[in-house]
Amino acid sequence: MARKFFIGGNWKCNGTLEEVKKIVSMLNEAEVPSENVVEVVVSPPFVFLPLVESLLRPDFQVAAQNCWVRKGGAFTGEISAEMLVNLGIPCVILGHSERRSLLKESNEFVGDKVAYALSVGLKVIACIGETLQQRESGSTMAVVAAQTKAIADKVSNWTDVVLAYEPVWAIGTGKVATPGQAQEVHLGLRKWLHDSVGAEVAATTRIIYGGSVNGANCRELAAQPDIDGFLVGGASLKPEFADIIRSLTVMKSQL
Ligand code: PGA
């Protein structure tokens, strides 16, 4: 079964009200393939979510960058999954490496978050990826498999999960994984899903790549058979995000 190409824009902790409105106008004017071909989700900081949701073109969706691990309550500073649902926010990014490393989110905690968010009806972009040290010591596959297993242990239905492979050494560094490096891990992850979860989940789950994706390197990456889209940080704030959204169709039309 074909996996629909998926492009996420992770705005991280960036933007003023004026800048956010500008980015939305840029997105609204961009000429991109129809939502039947490419699914586009942008993820502004929490405080801008309702505004972006109200201004954004209807064929794009919004995602939060995080949410609390369980039902809301006395958790100062947190945003619950139920609040996102209540505001009509359909999707959330969980387990981003910046949260894993800076806020010490463990594999198990991320697995719990993914399961809870799914249980209230959110779609989840679940992030995994190895550090440079882990790659150099040859443990890339073991690291991403353990991160994925912590999710698989808690999740039975993968329909609403997009897995984002984001090598930590490639995030925000300008050092993108080569198409071969990315494809190798994506294929490994698909095999892991096949053996540990099931053939159907392995065949249908989108595995997207993140880490220094830009308008210049996206097409070669998009051409890899197991790369089903991108999670884009820095370049999602710029006009080249539209080129990234178009990367699959450009690639196909060049064949
Ligand atoms: P980057 O970030 O594109 O700026 O490297 C990707 C991400 O962190 O999702």
Short mmCIF file of C-alpha atoms and ligand atoms in Angstrom, two decimals:
data_model
loop_
_atom_site.label_atom_id
_atom_site.label_comp_id
_atom_site.label_asym_id
_atom_site.label_seq_id
_atom_site.Cartn_x
_atom_site.Cartn_y
_atom_site.Cartn_z
CA MET A 1 0.00 0.00 0.00
CA ALA A 2 1.39 3.41 -0.94
CA ARG A 3 2.54 5.63 1.89
CA LYS A 4 1.51 9.25 1.42
CA PHE A 5 4.48 11.63 1.49
CA PHE A 6 4.55 13.61 4.75
CA ILE A 7 6.21 16.97 5.36
CA GLY A 8 6.41 18.45 8.84
CA GLY A 9 7.69 21.94 9.66
CA ASN A 10 9.06 22.19 13.19
CA TRP A 11 9.28 25.88 14.07
CA LYS A 12 10.77 25.07 17.49
CA CYS A 13 11.00 28.03 19.90
CA ASN A 14 11.06 30.70 17.19
CA GLY A 15 8.95 33.60 16.01
CA THR A 16 7.20 36.79 17.02
CA LEU A 17 3.56 37.42 16.25
CA GLU A 18 4.60 39.40 13.16
CA GLU A 19 7.01 36.74 11.96
CA VAL A 20 4.47 33.97 12.47
CA LYS A 21 1.88 35.85 10.39
CA LYS A 22 4.49 36.31 7.64
CA ILE A 23 5.37 32.61 7.57
CA VAL A 24 1.68 31.70 7.37
CA SER A 25 1.15 34.11 4.45
CA MET A 26 4.14 32.59 2.69
CA LEU A 27 2.71 29.09 3.21
CA ASN A 28 -0.75 30.15 2.09
CA GLU A 29 0.64 31.50 -1.18
CA ALA A 30 2.90 28.53 -1.93
CA GLU A 31 2.07 26.37 -4.91
CA VAL A 32 2.26 22.80 -3.74
CA PRO A 33 0.81 19.43 -4.75
CA SER A 34 -2.64 18.51 -3.49
CA GLU A 35 -3.20 17.01 -0.05
CA ASN A 36 -3.95 13.71 -1.79
CA VAL A 37 -0.28 13.56 -2.73
CA VAL A 38 1.53 15.26 0.17
CA GLU A 39 0.41 15.70 3.78
CA VAL A 40 1.76 18.96 5.25
CA VAL A 41 1.82 19.73 8.97
CA VAL A 42 3.43 22.79 10.57
CA SER A 43 4.27 23.04 14.22
CA PRO A 44 4.41 26.52 15.76
CA PRO A 45 5.09 27.15 19.46
CA PHE A 46 2.04 26.50 21.70
CA VAL A 47 1.13 30.17 22.11
CA PHE A 48 0.70 30.64 18.36
CA LEU A 49 -1.21 27.40 17.67
CA PRO A 50 -4.78 28.81 17.65
CA LEU A 51 -3.73 31.79 15.52
CA VAL A 52 -1.89 29.64 12.98
CA GLU A 53 -4.74 27.13 12.94
CA SER A 54 -7.19 29.95 12.14
CA LEU A 55 -5.07 31.61 9.42
CA LEU A 56 -3.53 28.59 7.73
CA ARG A 57 -4.80 27.23 4.40
CA PRO A 58 -7.20 24.30 4.93
CA ASP A 59 -5.08 21.72 3.13
CA PHE A 60 -2.27 22.11 5.73
CA GLN A 61 -2.57 21.00 9.34
CA VAL A 62 -0.97 22.15 12.57
CA ALA A 63 0.83 20.16 15.25
CA ALA A 64 1.94 20.95 18.78
CA GLN A 65 5.61 20.39 19.64
CA ASN A 66 4.91 18.47 22.83
CA CYS A 67 2.18 17.60 25.32
CA TRP A 68 1.88 16.20 28.83
CA VAL A 69 2.20 12.47 29.39
CA ARG A 70 -1.21 11.97 31.01
CA LYS A 71 -4.49 13.74 31.72
CA GLY A 72 -4.07 17.38 32.72
CA GLY A 73 -4.20 18.63 36.29
CA ALA A 74 -1.66 20.02 38.75
CA PHE A 75 1.27 20.10 36.30
CA THR A 76 2.41 23.71 36.16
CA GLY A 77 3.71 24.76 32.79
CA GLU A 78 2.41 21.74 30.91
CA ILE A 79 -0.18 21.50 28.12
CA SER A 80 -2.39 18.41 28.06
CA ALA A 81 -3.28 16.30 25.06
CA GLU A 82 -6.97 16.97 25.86
CA MET A 83 -6.40 20.72 25.50
CA LEU A 84 -4.98 20.19 22.02
CA VAL A 85 -8.00 18.10 21.07
CA ASN A 86 -10.29 20.74 22.57
CA LEU A 87 -8.71 23.42 20.36
CA GLY A 88 -8.95 21.25 17.24
CA ILE A 89 -5.18 20.67 17.00
CA PRO A 90 -4.94 17.28 15.28
CA CYS A 91 -1.31 16.33 15.76
CA VAL A 92 1.68 16.50 18.13
CA ILE A 93 5.45 16.01 17.83
CA LEU A 94 6.78 13.84 20.66
CA GLY A 95 10.23 12.68 21.69
CA HIS A 96 12.20 15.33 19.79
CA SER A 97 15.91 14.94 20.56
CA GLU A 98 16.07 18.46 21.99
CA ARG A 99 13.57 17.36 24.64
CA ARG A 100 15.22 13.98 25.13
CA SER A 101 18.60 15.58 25.77
CA LEU A 102 17.81 18.97 27.35
CA LEU A 103 14.76 17.89 29.35
CA LYS A 104 15.91 14.33 30.01
CA GLU A 105 12.91 12.61 28.43
CA SER A 106 13.62 8.86 28.54
CA ASN A 107 12.58 6.29 25.96
CA GLU A 108 9.89 5.01 28.36
CA PHE A 109 8.53 8.50 29.04
CA VAL A 110 8.30 9.18 25.31
CA GLY A 111 6.57 5.81 24.81
CA ASP A 112 4.02 6.74 27.49
CA LYS A 113 3.45 10.14 25.89
CA VAL A 114 2.90 8.65 22.44
CA ALA A 115 0.41 6.11 23.81
CA TYR A 116 -1.50 8.75 25.77
CA ALA A 117 -1.67 11.23 22.90
CA LEU A 118 -2.95 8.49 20.56
CA SER A 119 -5.53 7.42 23.15
CA VAL A 120 -7.20 10.84 23.07
CA GLY A 121 -7.25 10.89 19.27
CA LEU A 122 -4.15 12.88 18.34
CA LYS A 123 -1.83 11.91 15.49
CA VAL A 124 1.77 11.65 16.59
CA ILE A 125 5.09 12.43 14.94
CA ALA A 126 7.40 10.32 17.12
CA CYS A 127 11.08 11.27 16.91
CA ILE A 128 14.06 8.98 17.32
CA GLY A 129 17.74 9.23 16.44
CA GLU A 130 21.30 8.55 17.52
CA THR A 131 24.05 10.92 18.69
CA LEU A 132 27.33 11.26 16.83
CA GLN A 133 29.08 9.24 19.50
CA GLN A 134 26.55 6.44 19.17
CA ARG A 135 26.93 6.44 15.38
CA GLU A 136 30.71 6.38 15.59
CA SER A 137 30.61 3.48 18.03
CA GLY A 138 28.43 1.50 15.61
CA SER A 139 25.29 1.44 17.76
CA THR A 140 22.94 3.48 15.53
CA MET A 141 20.52 0.63 14.81
CA ALA A 142 20.51 -0.56 18.43
CA VAL A 143 19.74 2.97 19.66
CA VAL A 144 16.88 3.67 17.24
CA ALA A 145 15.48 0.17 17.74
CA ALA A 146 15.40 0.69 21.53
CA GLN A 147 13.69 4.06 21.08
CA THR A 148 11.13 2.51 18.73
CA LYS A 149 10.61 -0.50 21.01
CA ALA A 150 9.74 1.80 23.93
CA ILE A 151 6.95 3.18 21.72
CA ALA A 152 5.90 -0.23 20.35
CA ASP A 153 5.64 -1.61 23.89
CA LYS A 154 2.84 0.88 24.64
CA VAL A 155 1.14 1.26 21.27
CA SER A 156 -1.00 -1.29 19.49
CA ASN A 157 -2.41 0.80 16.64
CA TRP A 158 0.21 2.52 14.46
CA THR A 159 -2.24 4.10 12.00
CA ASP A 160 -1.79 7.58 13.46
CA VAL A 161 1.96 7.38 14.06
CA VAL A 162 4.61 8.88 11.80
CA LEU A 163 8.12 7.87 12.80
CA ALA A 164 10.72 10.63 12.36
CA TYR A 165 14.32 9.45 12.13
CA GLU A 166 16.42 12.44 13.11
CA PRO A 167 20.11 11.77 13.74
CA VAL A 168 21.08 14.18 16.52
CA TRP A 169 24.34 15.10 14.77
CA ALA A 170 22.38 16.31 11.73
CA ILE A 171 19.89 18.52 13.57
CA GLY A 172 20.55 22.22 13.13
CA THR A 173 24.15 21.55 12.13
CA GLY A 174 23.97 21.84 8.36
CA LYS A 175 25.44 18.31 8.30
CA VAL A 176 22.70 16.33 6.57
CA ALA A 177 22.82 12.52 6.49
CA THR A 178 23.70 11.25 3.04
CA PRO A 179 20.79 9.64 1.18
CA GLY A 180 22.58 6.30 1.68
CA GLN A 181 23.00 6.80 5.43
CA ALA A 182 19.37 7.81 5.87
CA GLN A 183 18.01 5.02 3.65
CA GLU A 184 20.06 2.42 5.54
CA VAL A 185 18.49 3.39 8.88
CA HIS A 186 14.98 3.77 7.43
CA LEU A 187 15.22 0.29 5.90
CA GLY A 188 16.55 -1.05 9.20
CA LEU A 189 13.64 0.52 11.04
CA ARG A 190 11.15 -0.95 8.59
CA LYS A 191 12.71 -4.37 9.09
CA TRP A 192 12.55 -3.88 12.85
CA LEU A 193 8.85 -2.97 12.59
CA HIS A 194 8.28 -6.00 10.37
CA ASP A 195 9.92 -8.42 12.79
CA SER A 196 8.75 -6.87 16.07
CA VAL A 197 5.34 -5.38 15.27
CA GLY A 198 4.07 -6.86 12.02
CA ALA A 199 4.24 -6.82 8.23
CA GLU A 200 1.26 -4.51 7.79
CA VAL A 201 2.62 -1.86 10.19
CA ALA A 202 6.05 -2.06 8.53
CA ALA A 203 4.54 -1.59 5.08
CA THR A 204 2.22 1.29 5.96
CA THR A 205 3.99 3.38 8.62
CA ARG A 206 5.57 6.55 7.26
CA ILE A 207 9.22 6.92 8.26
CA ILE A 208 10.36 10.48 7.63
CA TYR A 209 13.85 11.95 7.84
CA GLY A 210 14.87 15.07 9.78
CA GLY A 211 18.17 16.88 10.21
CA SER A 212 19.37 19.79 8.09
CA VAL A 213 16.92 19.11 5.26
CA ASN A 214 16.78 22.06 2.87
CA GLY A 215 15.63 23.04 -0.60
CA ALA A 216 18.88 21.80 -2.13
CA ASN A 217 19.24 18.36 -0.55
CA CYS A 218 15.60 17.27 -0.27
CA ARG A 219 15.15 15.76 -3.73
CA GLU A 220 17.93 13.21 -3.49
CA LEU A 221 16.69 12.15 -0.05
CA ALA A 222 13.08 11.95 -1.26
CA ALA A 223 14.17 9.57 -4.00
CA GLN A 224 15.15 6.90 -1.44
CA PRO A 225 12.57 4.10 -1.30
CA ASP A 226 12.12 4.11 2.49
CA ILE A 227 12.13 7.88 3.04
CA ASP A 228 8.46 8.90 3.19
CA GLY A 229 8.94 12.60 3.85
CA PHE A 230 10.73 15.03 6.13
CA LEU A 231 10.64 16.80 9.45
CA VAL A 232 12.18 20.18 8.77
CA GLY A 233 13.46 22.66 11.35
CA GLY A 234 15.38 25.74 10.19
CA ALA A 235 14.28 25.58 6.55
CA SER A 236 10.59 25.36 7.54
CA LEU A 237 10.74 29.05 8.46
CA LYS A 238 11.89 30.04 4.98
CA PRO A 239 10.37 30.12 1.48
CA GLU A 240 12.40 27.02 0.54
CA PHE A 241 9.96 24.98 2.67
CA ALA A 242 7.69 25.06 -0.40
CA ASP A 243 10.49 23.44 -2.46
CA ILE A 244 10.75 20.72 0.17
CA ILE A 245 6.99 20.11 0.01
CA ARG A 246 7.36 19.76 -3.76
CA SER A 247 10.40 17.47 -3.53
CA LEU A 248 8.56 14.22 -4.20
CA THR A 249 6.67 15.41 -7.28
CA VAL A 250 9.79 17.10 -8.69
CA MET A 251 11.70 13.89 -8.16
CA LYS A 252 9.00 11.78 -9.82
CA SER A 253 8.62 14.10 -12.79
CA GLN A 254 12.38 13.89 -13.37
CA LEU A 255 12.33 10.12 -13.64
P1 PGA B 1 16.82 21.14 11.32
O1 PGA B 1 15.89 20.54 12.48
O2 PGA B 1 16.08 20.94 10.03
O3 PGA B 1 16.98 22.60 11.66
O4 PGA B 1 18.11 20.40 11.34
C1 PGA B 1 15.16 19.36 12.29
C2 PGA B 1 14.39 19.03 13.54
O5 PGA B 1 14.92 19.23 14.64
O6 PGA B 1 13.24 18.56 13.46
#
